[in-house]
Tab-separated table of C-alpha atoms in Angstrom:
chain	number	residue	atom	x	y	z
A	1	MET	CA	49.494	141.606	93.261
A	2	ASN	CA	52.692	140.126	94.679
A	3	ILE	CA	51.943	136.823	92.929
A	4	ASN	CA	51.790	138.473	89.540
A	5	ILE	CA	55.036	140.459	89.819
A	6	PRO	CA	57.399	137.533	89.048
A	7	ILE	CA	55.189	136.561	86.114
A	8	LEU	CA	55.345	140.091	84.721
A	9	ARG	CA	59.107	140.102	85.142
A	10	ASN	CA	59.370	136.832	83.247
A	11	ILE	CA	57.201	138.245	80.457
A	12	ASN	CA	59.429	141.327	80.215
A	13	ASN	CA	62.541	139.129	80.108
A	14	ILE	CA	61.007	137.066	77.312
A	15	ARG	CA	60.240	140.258	75.370
A	16	ILE	CA	63.801	141.502	75.793
A	17	LEU	CA	65.183	138.167	74.588
A	18	ASN	CA	62.761	138.296	71.672
A	19	TYR	CA	64.103	141.706	70.620
A	20	LEU	CA	67.634	140.307	70.834
A	21	SER	CA	66.762	137.319	68.621
A	22	PRO	CA	68.415	138.812	65.473
A	23	LEU	CA	71.667	139.119	67.425
A	24	PHE	CA	71.451	135.569	68.807
A	25	LYS	CA	70.631	134.101	65.388
A	26	SER	CA	73.503	135.942	63.713
A	27	LEU	CA	75.924	134.802	66.446
A	28	LEU	CA	74.789	131.195	65.956
A	29	THR	CA	75.243	131.542	62.186
A	30	VAL	CA	78.717	132.997	62.688
A	31	ALA	CA	79.646	130.203	65.125
A	32	ILE	CA	78.777	127.508	62.567
A	33	ILE	CA	80.336	129.174	59.522
A	34	SER	CA	83.452	130.333	61.402
A	35	TYR	CA	84.112	126.747	62.496
A	36	LEU	CA	83.861	125.560	58.888
A	37	LEU	CA	86.160	128.418	57.928
A	38	MET	CA	88.616	127.287	60.602
A	39	CYS	CA	88.594	123.846	58.955
A	40	LEU	CA	89.442	125.547	55.662
A	41	VAL	CA	92.345	127.395	57.297
A	42	TYR	CA	93.577	124.124	58.837
A	43	PHE	CA	93.570	122.227	55.534
A	44	SER	CA	95.201	125.151	53.690
A	45	HIS	CA	98.492	124.391	55.459
A	46	VAL	CA	101.074	122.563	53.369
A	47	GLY	CA	103.349	121.896	56.343
A	48	PRO	CA	103.091	121.115	60.048
A	49	ILE	CA	100.808	123.293	62.170
A	50	GLY	CA	102.263	124.877	65.284
A	51	GLU	CA	100.632	126.659	68.205
A	52	ASP	CA	99.353	129.379	65.906
A	53	ILE	CA	97.100	127.976	63.174
A	54	PHE	CA	97.294	131.237	61.230
A	55	LYS	CA	101.061	130.978	60.647
A	56	GLN	CA	102.160	128.987	57.614
A	57	LYS	CA	105.115	126.634	58.133
A	58	PHE	CA	106.498	125.298	54.881
A	59	SER	CA	108.101	121.867	54.866
A	60	TYR	CA	109.264	119.400	52.220
A	61	GLN	CA	108.237	116.468	54.406
A	62	GLU	CA	104.960	114.821	53.563
A	63	PRO	CA	102.442	115.197	56.397
A	64	SER	CA	101.756	112.002	58.336
A	65	HIS	CA	98.335	110.425	58.047
A	66	THR	CA	96.069	111.484	60.919
A	67	SER	CA	92.600	110.189	61.690
A	68	PHE	CA	89.595	112.396	61.131
A	69	ILE	CA	88.732	112.478	64.866
A	70	ILE	CA	92.218	113.701	65.857
A	71	ILE	CA	92.106	116.364	63.148
A	72	GLN	CA	88.754	117.616	64.459
A	73	GLU	CA	90.152	117.724	67.990
A	74	GLU	CA	93.014	119.910	66.769
A	75	ILE	CA	90.661	122.196	64.840
A	76	ILE	CA	88.298	122.527	67.827
A	77	SER	CA	91.279	123.354	70.058
A	78	HIS	CA	92.403	126.164	67.723
A	79	TYR	CA	88.804	127.319	67.307
A	80	ILE	CA	88.160	127.567	71.066
A	81	LYS	CA	91.446	129.439	71.438
A	82	TRP	CA	90.332	131.949	68.792
A	83	ILE	CA	86.874	132.318	70.403
A	84	ASN	CA	88.485	133.024	73.773
A	85	SER	CA	90.668	135.720	72.204
A	86	ALA	CA	87.682	137.163	70.301
A	87	ILE	CA	85.672	137.510	73.535
A	88	HIS	CA	88.495	139.715	74.857
A	89	LEU	CA	88.636	141.573	71.500
A	90	ASP	CA	92.178	140.336	70.973
A	91	PHE	CA	92.494	139.196	67.354
A	92	GLY	CA	96.257	139.538	67.202
A	93	GLN	CA	98.497	141.723	65.081
A	94	ALA	CA	97.814	142.294	61.386
A	95	ARG	CA	101.370	143.476	60.761
A	96	SER	CA	104.386	144.266	62.889
A	97	TYR	CA	105.462	147.452	61.079
A	98	PRO	CA	103.768	149.770	61.434
A	99	PRO	CA	102.185	148.031	64.475
A	100	THR	CA	98.549	147.428	63.518
A	101	SER	CA	96.056	145.219	65.294
A	102	VAL	CA	93.636	143.061	63.322
A	103	LEU	CA	90.680	144.720	65.065
A	104	SER	CA	91.686	148.264	64.081
A	105	LEU	CA	92.558	147.217	60.514
A	106	VAL	CA	89.303	145.324	59.919
A	107	GLY	CA	87.294	148.071	61.669
A	108	SER	CA	88.729	150.775	59.401
A	109	LYS	CA	87.989	148.706	56.276
A	110	ILE	CA	84.435	147.953	57.416
A	111	PHE	CA	83.909	151.703	57.875
A	112	ILE	CA	84.927	152.331	54.248
A	113	SER	CA	82.616	149.562	52.998
A	114	SER	CA	79.783	150.847	55.216
A	115	LYS	CA	80.044	154.287	53.602
A	116	LEU	CA	79.869	152.673	50.161
A	117	ILE	CA	76.726	150.726	51.075
A	118	PHE	CA	75.134	153.724	52.824
A	119	PHE	CA	75.653	156.032	49.835
A	120	SER	CA	74.324	153.311	47.491
A	121	LEU	CA	71.149	153.096	49.592
A	122	LEU	CA	70.767	156.886	49.530
A	123	ILE	CA	71.148	156.991	45.741
A	124	ALA	CA	68.707	154.078	45.357
A	125	LEU	CA	66.206	155.822	47.644
A	126	ALA	CA	66.441	159.118	45.735
A	127	LEU	CA	66.032	157.375	42.362
A	128	SER	CA	63.183	155.224	43.706
A	129	ILE	CA	61.258	158.281	44.936
A	130	ILE	CA	61.656	159.891	41.500
A	131	ILE	CA	60.535	156.641	39.847
A	132	ILE	CA	57.451	156.370	42.088
A	133	ILE	CA	56.461	159.979	41.325
A	134	LEU	CA	56.994	159.685	37.549
A	135	ARG	CA	55.464	156.212	37.095
A	136	LYS	CA	51.985	157.696	36.674
A	137	TYR	CA	53.116	159.422	33.464
A	138	LYS	CA	52.860	156.719	30.822
A	139	LEU	CA	55.264	158.249	28.290
A	140	ILE	CA	58.011	158.906	30.868
A	141	ASN	CA	57.493	155.447	32.323
A	142	GLU	CA	57.949	153.729	28.937
A	143	ILE	CA	60.803	155.887	27.600
A	144	ILE	CA	62.928	156.500	30.719
A	145	ILE	CA	61.931	154.452	33.765
A	146	GLU	CA	61.465	151.005	32.227
A	147	PRO	CA	64.749	151.102	30.224
A	148	LEU	CA	66.622	152.325	33.318
A	149	LEU	CA	65.235	149.491	35.446
A	150	SER	CA	66.028	146.989	32.684
A	151	ILE	CA	69.647	148.198	32.585
A	152	SER	CA	69.897	147.710	36.358
A	153	PHE	CA	69.297	143.959	35.890
A	154	THR	CA	72.769	143.709	34.333
A	155	HIS	CA	75.215	141.842	36.570
A	156	ILE	CA	77.550	144.146	38.445
A	157	LEU	CA	80.590	142.631	36.689
A	158	VAL	CA	79.101	143.594	33.309
A	159	THR	CA	78.274	147.057	34.663
A	160	ILE	CA	81.890	147.479	35.827
A	161	ILE	CA	83.272	146.355	32.442
A	162	ILE	CA	80.971	148.748	30.557
A	163	CYS	CA	81.957	151.651	32.832
A	164	LYS	CA	85.650	150.879	32.367
A	165	ILE	CA	85.783	150.153	28.634
A	166	ILE	CA	83.000	152.243	27.084
A	167	PHE	CA	82.767	155.233	29.439
A	168	ASP	CA	86.396	155.109	30.666
A	169	ILE	CA	85.286	155.478	34.288
A	170	LYS	CA	87.891	154.575	36.883
A	171	ILE	CA	86.317	152.327	39.481
A	172	GLY	CA	86.901	153.812	42.899
A	173	SER	CA	87.903	157.243	41.612
A	174	SER	CA	85.169	158.667	43.861
A	175	MET	CA	82.797	157.289	46.447
A	176	PHE	CA	79.799	158.644	44.489
A	177	THR	CA	80.805	156.851	41.271
A	178	ALA	CA	81.385	153.574	43.090
A	179	SER	CA	78.062	153.898	44.967
A	180	LEU	CA	76.201	154.613	41.718
A	181	ILE	CA	77.716	151.526	40.050
A	182	LEU	CA	76.823	149.397	43.088
A	183	CYS	CA	73.279	150.783	43.049
A	184	LEU	CA	72.780	150.093	39.321
A	185	GLY	CA	74.339	146.604	39.304
A	186	SER	CA	72.711	143.175	39.626
A	187	GLY	CA	69.130	144.422	39.600
A	188	PHE	CA	69.347	146.183	42.967
A	189	LEU	CA	67.697	149.429	41.852
A	190	SER	CA	64.859	147.587	40.139
A	191	ASP	CA	64.265	145.372	43.161
A	192	PHE	CA	64.547	148.211	45.688
A	193	SER	CA	62.269	150.614	43.790
A	194	TYR	CA	59.678	147.878	43.152
A	195	LEU	CA	59.499	146.964	46.843
A	196	LEU	CA	59.163	150.623	47.853
A	197	TYR	CA	56.500	151.238	45.221
A	198	LYS	CA	54.413	148.224	46.266
A	199	GLU	CA	54.748	149.145	49.954
A	200	TYR	CA	53.777	152.738	49.191
A	201	GLU	CA	50.679	151.583	47.265
A	202	ASN	CA	49.745	149.177	50.064
A	203	ILE	CA	50.032	151.781	52.825
A	204	MET	CA	48.189	154.479	50.879
A	205	SER	CA	45.258	152.114	50.230
A	206	LYS	CA	44.715	151.345	53.928
A	207	ASP	CA	41.512	152.511	55.617
A	208	TYR	CA	43.124	154.971	58.024
A	209	ALA	CA	45.028	156.653	55.175
A	210	ILE	CA	41.855	157.004	53.077
A	211	PHE	CA	39.960	158.305	56.128
A	212	ALA	CA	42.683	160.906	56.757
A	213	GLU	CA	42.420	162.108	53.148
A	214	PHE	CA	38.634	162.415	53.298
A	215	SER	CA	38.949	164.303	56.587
A	216	GLY	CA	41.198	166.889	54.988
A	217	PHE	CA	44.448	165.688	56.539
A	218	SER	CA	47.665	164.796	54.790
A	219	LYS	CA	47.959	161.077	53.948
A	220	LEU	CA	51.740	161.345	54.042
A	221	LEU	CA	51.777	162.678	57.613
A	222	PHE	CA	49.322	160.043	58.815
A	223	THR	CA	51.273	157.199	57.217
A	224	LEU	CA	54.756	158.572	57.917
A	225	LYS	CA	55.460	156.176	60.809
A	226	GLU	CA	54.500	153.041	58.887
A	227	MET	CA	56.335	154.175	55.743
A	228	THR	CA	59.485	154.859	57.792
A	229	ILE	CA	59.382	151.378	59.347
A	230	SER	CA	58.802	149.826	55.918
A	231	LEU	CA	61.716	151.804	54.479
A	232	ILE	CA	64.006	150.596	57.284
A	233	SER	CA	62.828	146.998	56.772
A	234	ILE	CA	63.383	147.066	52.990
A	235	SER	CA	66.759	148.797	53.330
A	236	THR	CA	68.097	146.373	55.940
A	237	SER	CA	66.915	143.382	53.914
A	238	ARG	CA	68.875	144.636	50.878
A	239	ILE	CA	72.163	145.220	52.743
A	240	PRO	CA	73.343	141.568	52.409
A	241	ILE	CA	72.741	141.804	48.641
A	242	LEU	CA	74.681	145.065	48.440
A	243	PHE	CA	77.461	143.505	50.501
A	244	GLY	CA	78.037	140.814	47.879
A	245	GLY	CA	78.171	143.367	45.077
A	246	MET	CA	80.423	145.582	47.178
A	247	ILE	CA	83.047	142.812	47.480
A	248	ILE	CA	83.100	142.346	43.686
A	249	LEU	CA	83.327	146.120	43.164
A	250	GLU	CA	86.193	146.547	45.636
A	251	ILE	CA	88.185	143.698	44.076
A	252	ALA	CA	87.567	145.109	40.582
A	253	SER	CA	88.824	148.513	41.731
A	254	GLY	CA	92.283	146.974	42.191
A	255	GLY	CA	92.766	148.522	45.613
A	256	ALA	CA	91.310	151.965	44.883
A	257	LEU	CA	88.456	150.988	47.204
A	258	GLU	CA	90.238	149.387	50.135
A	259	GLY	CA	87.216	148.177	52.056
A	260	VAL	CA	86.675	144.901	53.848
A	261	GLY	CA	85.908	143.086	50.582
A	262	TYR	CA	89.299	143.964	49.102
A	263	LEU	CA	90.939	143.152	52.442
A	264	ILE	CA	89.493	139.611	52.364
A	265	TRP	CA	90.729	139.126	48.793
A	266	ASP	CA	94.176	140.588	49.465
A	267	SER	CA	94.825	138.747	52.754
A	268	GLY	CA	93.379	135.460	51.528
A	269	PHE	CA	94.719	135.164	47.985
A	270	VAL	CA	97.486	137.735	47.480
A	271	ASN	CA	99.520	138.361	50.635
A	272	GLN	CA	98.377	135.197	52.449
A	273	ASN	CA	97.695	136.711	55.870
A	274	LEU	CA	95.392	134.024	57.264
A	275	ARG	CA	94.785	135.846	60.548
A	276	VAL	CA	93.435	138.938	58.817
A	277	PHE	CA	91.567	136.856	56.223
A	278	TYR	CA	89.787	134.798	58.891
A	279	SER	CA	88.834	137.735	61.131
A	280	ALA	CA	87.662	139.950	58.244
A	281	THR	CA	85.533	137.128	56.827
A	282	VAL	CA	83.954	136.356	60.214
A	283	PHE	CA	83.132	140.041	60.776
A	284	SER	CA	81.561	140.240	57.300
A	285	ILE	CA	79.447	137.145	57.926
A	286	PHE	CA	78.245	138.599	61.222
A	287	ILE	CA	77.240	141.911	59.617
A	288	THR	CA	75.351	140.383	56.690
A	289	SER	CA	73.592	137.731	58.796
A	290	PHE	CA	72.624	140.306	61.455
A	291	PHE	CA	70.962	142.603	58.924
A	292	PHE	CA	69.236	139.605	57.309
A	293	PHE	CA	67.715	138.475	60.620
A	294	LEU	CA	66.973	142.070	61.644
A	295	ALA	CA	64.923	142.647	58.473
A	296	ASP	CA	63.054	139.392	59.090
A	297	PHE	CA	62.378	140.458	62.693
A	298	ILE	CA	61.007	143.855	61.588
A	299	ASP	CA	58.710	142.155	59.058
A	300	ARG	CA	57.334	139.609	61.531
A	301	LYS	CA	57.182	141.570	64.773
A	302	ILE	CA	56.709	145.208	63.840
A	303	LEU	CA	55.079	145.528	60.419
A	304	LEU	CA	52.499	142.821	61.143
A	305	LYS	CA	51.281	144.829	64.140
A	306	ASN	CA	50.491	147.883	61.998
């Protein structure tokens, strides 16, 4: 027995690492993209670069020609410095008055954007359940459901323009309105409801579900666990898509929705705060990549076992 104990410990360690694979993959993705983003920040300078790469120094002197290798050494130096600060959760100050750290500013904006995405998922789930129930009625399906799903294929920019011009809806006037627009834009509702419907049909046609029905038990109760896991998998896989639409929606709101998407736009292209722009973008990349790899992990490791 003593011989097998180290082997069992190694197996458990491998399992733990396997469960952490979405985190490791997202961190690797962030490391690669954040370095490329650091290169973008470096080349955005029109003057000499000091100790702080995020501070613009304007100069009328033309920059001297520097070899590619030396430039990469400078970028790597600034990148390692930022990584070291990030490990200690020190991203610097977003503004001096009132004193606001980058971490607290970005965190508060991510919270706003998270609420927008969460409410959009809830609305999509409620509409999808109604669609699944009413699909069996041919007349309702042809007159209401199909046109609604066709409308949802409209790009979110077109949806925003229609809401503004035709219906005179102020984007960002309420979280519900913004969530509904995000849910209906770029085909999200159609895609989400279709995936849920197909997964529902697949689960209900399984042998254990049919056996439960014939035995007088509720199919819903017997399949509740698998349907919950499938719902989590589908929802997490759609978050990166919603995130892209959310950025467009926040920018189109003109600041009414001050989430992380608007913060990236404002700090990168309006107020030129490179420190905030870089940190907010890196955080956004981490969130979207993590949910992407998490959904893939659930599909491969959990759903395949059921």
